[in-house]
Coordinates of C-alpha atoms and ligand atoms in Angstrom, one line a residue:
M117 CA 31.5 33.3 -11.1
I118 CA 29.4 32.3 -8.1
N119 CA 25.7 31.5 -8.6
S120 CA 23.7 31.4 -5.3
D121 CA 20.4 30.3 -6.9
P122 CA 19.2 27.0 -5.3
I123 CA 19.6 23.4 -6.6
G124 CA 16.1 22.0 -6.9
L125 CA 15.3 18.4 -6.1
F126 CA 12.1 16.5 -6.4
D127 CA 10.8 13.0 -5.6
S128 CA 7.4 11.3 -5.3
G129 CA 7.9 11.8 -1.6
I130 CA 10.4 11.7 1.2
G131 CA 12.8 9.1 -0.3
G132 CA 14.8 11.6 -2.4
T133 CA 16.1 13.1 0.9
S134 CA 18.5 10.2 0.8
I135 CA 20.0 11.9 -2.4
W136 CA 19.6 15.4 -0.9
K137 CA 21.7 14.2 2.1
E138 CA 24.6 13.1 -0.1
I139 CA 24.4 16.4 -2.1
H140 CA 24.3 18.5 1.0
N141 CA 27.3 16.6 2.4
L142 CA 29.4 17.2 -0.7
L143 CA 28.2 20.7 -1.4
P144 CA 27.3 22.3 2.0
N145 CA 27.5 25.8 0.6
E146 CA 24.7 25.3 -1.9
N147 CA 21.2 26.5 -1.3
T148 CA 18.7 23.7 -1.9
I149 CA 15.0 23.4 -2.4
Y150 CA 13.5 19.9 -1.9
L151 CA 10.0 19.0 -3.2
A152 CA 8.2 15.9 -1.7
D153 CA 5.2 15.1 -3.9
S154 CA 3.9 12.8 -1.2
K155 CA 0.3 13.4 -2.1
N156 CA 0.9 11.7 -5.4
A157 CA 3.1 8.8 -4.1
P158 CA 3.7 6.2 -5.2
Y159 CA 4.8 7.1 -8.7
G160 CA 5.9 3.5 -9.3
L161 CA 2.4 2.3 -10.1
K162 CA 1.5 5.2 -12.5
S163 CA 1.6 5.3 -16.3
K164 CA 4.5 6.9 -18.1
E165 CA 2.2 9.8 -19.1
E166 CA 1.2 10.5 -15.5
I167 CA 4.8 10.4 -14.3
V168 CA 5.8 12.8 -17.1
A169 CA 3.0 15.2 -16.1
L170 CA 3.8 15.1 -12.4
S171 CA 7.6 15.5 -13.1
K172 CA 6.8 18.6 -15.3
K173 CA 4.6 20.1 -12.5
N174 CA 7.4 19.6 -10.0
T175 CA 10.0 21.0 -12.3
E176 CA 7.9 24.2 -13.0
F177 CA 7.4 24.7 -9.2
L178 CA 11.2 24.5 -8.7
L179 CA 11.9 26.8 -11.8
N180 CA 9.5 29.4 -10.3
Q181 CA 11.8 29.3 -7.2
N182 CA 14.8 30.0 -9.5
A183 CA 16.4 26.6 -9.4
K184 CA 19.6 26.6 -11.4
L185 CA 19.8 22.8 -11.8
I186 CA 17.3 20.1 -11.1
V187 CA 18.0 16.8 -9.5
V188 CA 15.3 14.2 -10.3
A189 CA 15.8 12.4 -7.0
C190 CA 13.5 9.5 -8.1
N191 CA 14.5 6.5 -10.2
T192 CA 10.9 6.1 -11.4
A193 CA 10.7 9.8 -12.6
T194 CA 14.1 9.6 -14.1
T195 CA 13.6 6.4 -16.1
N196 CA 10.2 7.5 -17.4
A197 CA 10.5 11.3 -17.8
I198 CA 14.0 12.7 -17.9
K199 CA 14.1 12.7 -21.7
E200 CA 10.9 14.8 -21.8
L201 CA 12.1 17.1 -19.1
R202 CA 15.4 17.8 -20.9
A203 CA 13.5 18.5 -24.1
S204 CA 11.1 20.9 -22.4
Y205 CA 13.2 23.0 -20.1
D206 CA 16.4 24.9 -20.5
V207 CA 18.1 23.9 -17.3
P208 CA 20.6 21.1 -16.5
F209 CA 18.9 17.9 -15.1
I210 CA 20.6 15.2 -13.1
G211 CA 18.8 11.9 -12.9
I212 CA 19.1 8.8 -10.8
E213 CA 19.1 5.3 -12.2
P214 CA 19.7 1.9 -10.6
A215 CA 23.5 1.4 -10.2
I216 CA 23.8 -1.7 -12.4
K217 CA 27.2 -0.9 -13.7
P218 CA 29.3 -0.9 -10.5
A219 CA 27.4 -4.0 -9.3
A220 CA 27.8 -5.9 -12.5
N221 CA 31.5 -5.0 -12.8
K222 CA 32.3 -6.1 -9.3
S223 CA 30.1 -9.2 -9.0
E224 CA 32.1 -12.4 -8.6
T225 CA 29.0 -14.7 -8.9
H226 CA 28.0 -12.7 -12.0
T227 CA 24.5 -12.5 -10.4
I228 CA 23.1 -9.3 -9.0
G229 CA 19.7 -8.3 -7.5
I230 CA 17.8 -5.1 -8.2
L231 CA 15.0 -3.9 -6.1
A232 CA 13.0 -1.1 -7.7
T233 CA 9.5 0.1 -8.5
K234 CA 7.4 -1.4 -11.3
G235 CA 7.6 1.9 -13.1
T236 CA 11.4 1.8 -13.1
L237 CA 11.8 -1.9 -14.0
S238 CA 9.3 -1.7 -16.9
S239 CA 10.8 1.6 -18.3
E240 CA 12.5 1.6 -21.7
L241 CA 15.6 3.4 -20.2
F242 CA 16.1 0.7 -17.6
N243 CA 15.6 -2.2 -20.1
Q244 CA 18.1 -0.6 -22.5
N245 CA 20.7 -0.3 -19.8
V246 CA 20.2 -4.0 -18.7
M247 CA 21.2 -5.0 -22.3
N248 CA 24.7 -3.7 -21.7
Y249 CA 25.4 -6.5 -19.2
P250 CA 24.7 -9.8 -21.2
N251 CA 27.1 -11.7 -18.9
T252 CA 25.4 -10.8 -15.7
K253 CA 22.3 -12.5 -14.4
I254 CA 20.1 -9.7 -13.1
I255 CA 17.4 -10.8 -10.7
E256 CA 14.7 -8.0 -10.8
Q257 CA 12.2 -7.6 -8.0
V258 CA 9.4 -5.0 -7.8
G259 CA 9.3 -3.6 -4.2
N260 CA 5.5 -3.4 -4.0
G261 CA 4.2 -1.7 -0.9
L262 CA 7.7 -0.6 0.3
V263 CA 7.3 3.1 -0.7
Q264 CA 3.8 3.3 0.8
L265 CA 5.1 2.0 4.2
I266 CA 8.0 4.4 4.2
E267 CA 5.7 7.3 3.3
E268 CA 3.5 6.3 6.3
G269 CA 6.6 6.3 8.6
N270 CA 6.4 2.5 9.1
I271 CA 10.0 1.7 8.3
E272 CA 10.5 -0.6 11.2
S273 CA 7.2 -2.4 11.1
V274 CA 6.6 -6.2 11.0
E275 CA 4.9 -5.7 7.7
M276 CA 8.1 -4.1 6.2
T277 CA 10.3 -7.0 7.5
S278 CA 7.9 -9.6 6.0
L279 CA 7.8 -7.8 2.6
L280 CA 11.6 -7.5 2.5
K281 CA 12.0 -11.2 3.3
T282 CA 9.7 -12.2 0.5
Y283 CA 11.5 -9.9 -2.0
L284 CA 15.0 -10.8 -1.0
K285 CA 14.6 -14.6 -0.7
P286 CA 14.7 -15.4 -4.5
M287 CA 17.8 -13.2 -4.9
M288 CA 19.6 -15.0 -2.1
E289 CA 18.6 -18.3 -3.6
A290 CA 20.1 -17.2 -6.9
N291 CA 23.4 -16.5 -5.2
I292 CA 23.6 -12.7 -5.7
D293 CA 26.6 -10.9 -4.2
Y294 CA 25.4 -7.4 -5.0
L295 CA 22.0 -5.9 -4.2
V296 CA 21.2 -2.7 -6.1
L297 CA 18.7 -0.4 -4.5
G298 CA 16.9 1.1 -7.5
C299 CA 14.6 3.5 -5.6
S300 CA 15.6 6.6 -3.6
H301 CA 13.3 5.6 -0.8
Y302 CA 15.1 2.3 -0.2
P303 CA 18.4 3.5 1.4
Y304 CA 16.2 4.1 4.5
L305 CA 15.7 0.3 4.6
I306 CA 19.3 -0.7 4.7
P307 CA 19.3 -1.5 8.5
Q308 CA 16.3 -3.8 7.9
I309 CA 17.8 -5.4 4.8
K310 CA 21.1 -6.1 6.6
K311 CA 19.2 -8.1 9.2
I312 CA 17.9 -10.4 6.4
I313 CA 20.8 -10.8 3.9
P314 CA 24.2 -12.5 4.7
K315 CA 27.2 -10.2 5.2
H316 CA 28.9 -11.1 1.9
I317 CA 26.1 -9.5 -0.1
K318 CA 27.0 -5.8 -0.7
I319 CA 24.4 -3.1 -1.0
I320 CA 24.8 -0.4 -3.6
D321 CA 22.7 2.8 -4.0
S322 CA 23.2 5.7 -6.3
G323 CA 23.3 8.6 -3.8
E324 CA 27.0 9.4 -3.8
A325 CA 27.4 9.1 -7.6
V326 CA 24.5 11.5 -8.1
A327 CA 26.1 14.0 -5.7
R328 CA 29.5 13.8 -7.5
Q329 CA 27.7 14.2 -10.9
T330 CA 25.9 17.3 -9.5
K331 CA 29.2 18.8 -8.4
N332 CA 30.7 18.1 -11.8
I333 CA 27.9 19.7 -13.8
L334 CA 27.8 22.7 -11.5
T335 CA 31.5 23.2 -12.0
Q336 CA 31.4 22.7 -15.8
T337 CA 28.5 25.1 -16.2
N338 CA 29.9 27.7 -13.9
L339 CA 26.9 27.4 -11.6
L340 CA 28.6 26.6 -8.2
G341 CA 27.4 28.5 -5.2
L342 CA 29.5 29.4 -2.2
E343 CA 27.0 30.6 0.4
K344 CA 28.7 30.9 3.8
K345 CA 25.3 30.3 5.4
S346 CA 23.3 28.2 2.9
S347 CA 19.6 27.6 3.2
Q348 CA 17.9 24.3 2.9
I349 CA 14.2 24.5 2.2
F350 CA 11.7 21.5 2.2
Y351 CA 8.2 21.5 0.7
T352 CA 5.7 18.8 1.0
N353 CA 2.0 18.6 -0.1
Y354 CA 1.1 15.9 2.4
N355 CA 1.9 14.8 6.0
P356 CA 4.8 17.1 6.9
M357 CA 5.5 15.1 10.1
V358 CA 7.0 12.2 8.2
L359 CA 9.3 14.4 6.2
K360 CA 10.4 16.3 9.4
S361 CA 11.1 13.0 11.1
I362 CA 13.2 11.6 8.3
L363 CA 15.3 14.8 8.5
N364 CA 15.7 14.2 12.3
N365 CA 13.7 17.4 12.9
K366 CA 16.7 19.5 11.9
Y367 CA 15.0 21.5 9.2
P368 CA 11.7 23.3 8.9
V369 CA 9.2 21.7 6.4
I370 CA 6.7 23.9 4.6
E371 CA 3.3 22.3 3.8
K372 CA 2.0 23.6 0.5
E373 CA -0.2 22.7 -2.5
F374 CA 1.7 22.2 -5.7
Ligands
LIG298 N1 11.7 7.4 -4.8 C1 11.0 6.9 -5.9 C2 12.0 6.1 -6.8 O1 13.2 6.4 -6.7 C3 9.8 6.1 -5.5 C4 8.9 5.9 -6.6 C5 7.4 5.7 -6.1 O2 6.9 6.7 -5.6 O3 6.9 4.7 -6.3 O4 11.7 5.3 -7.7

């Protein structure tokens, strides 16, 4: 059976487009609807209750557009709200969490770094996951200010470079060989990060794994779509120019209150 209803994705802003890109690459025939809640970014400094409420608001908007599956394209929303979302709505949810497992399994120095938001690093889900790797030293770092700069379109600014240097220095000093990007905004910083860290430190993000998981779940639940000409719709509630530009002006962006 073919199901041409859209895959819904949401993030606190434009960062989840890094996940959308992986999903669109793997599943080009799927219709998608992406929601950038940029008006409420960053989620990383909000309380769990606020993150759950915002995640429910985003989910309901996507369900009203007939989303057949929802990708929570935000580590902060996943680690704080996915349990509540799964309990409240009868639709499959795919979440994104910092990719500790592949980094810990491959690390030769048994030391890895994780850059993520305060909301993710302080969540119960993240801290439970960390306990599965007692033999790996995990250097956690909150990326204060990074999401705000990305949302303002200041990815290549001097301020960004200076924040990244400050956050990455303790990890390099601790001899990490893997750096996990635990926020869907951060893949957009990879060129800047590569200028700071030595070549032997590998960078891992969760985009490809989330795309593979999305395909698996759609296949298992008989929800795959096969549109010859699929549609990709983007909504934002703040500053559409930044979202347009991160999509290289290839897709229309609708500005809307939600
Ligand atoms: N993209 C979100 C994440 O993956 C950013 C959270 C925020 O808005 O602080 O965590």
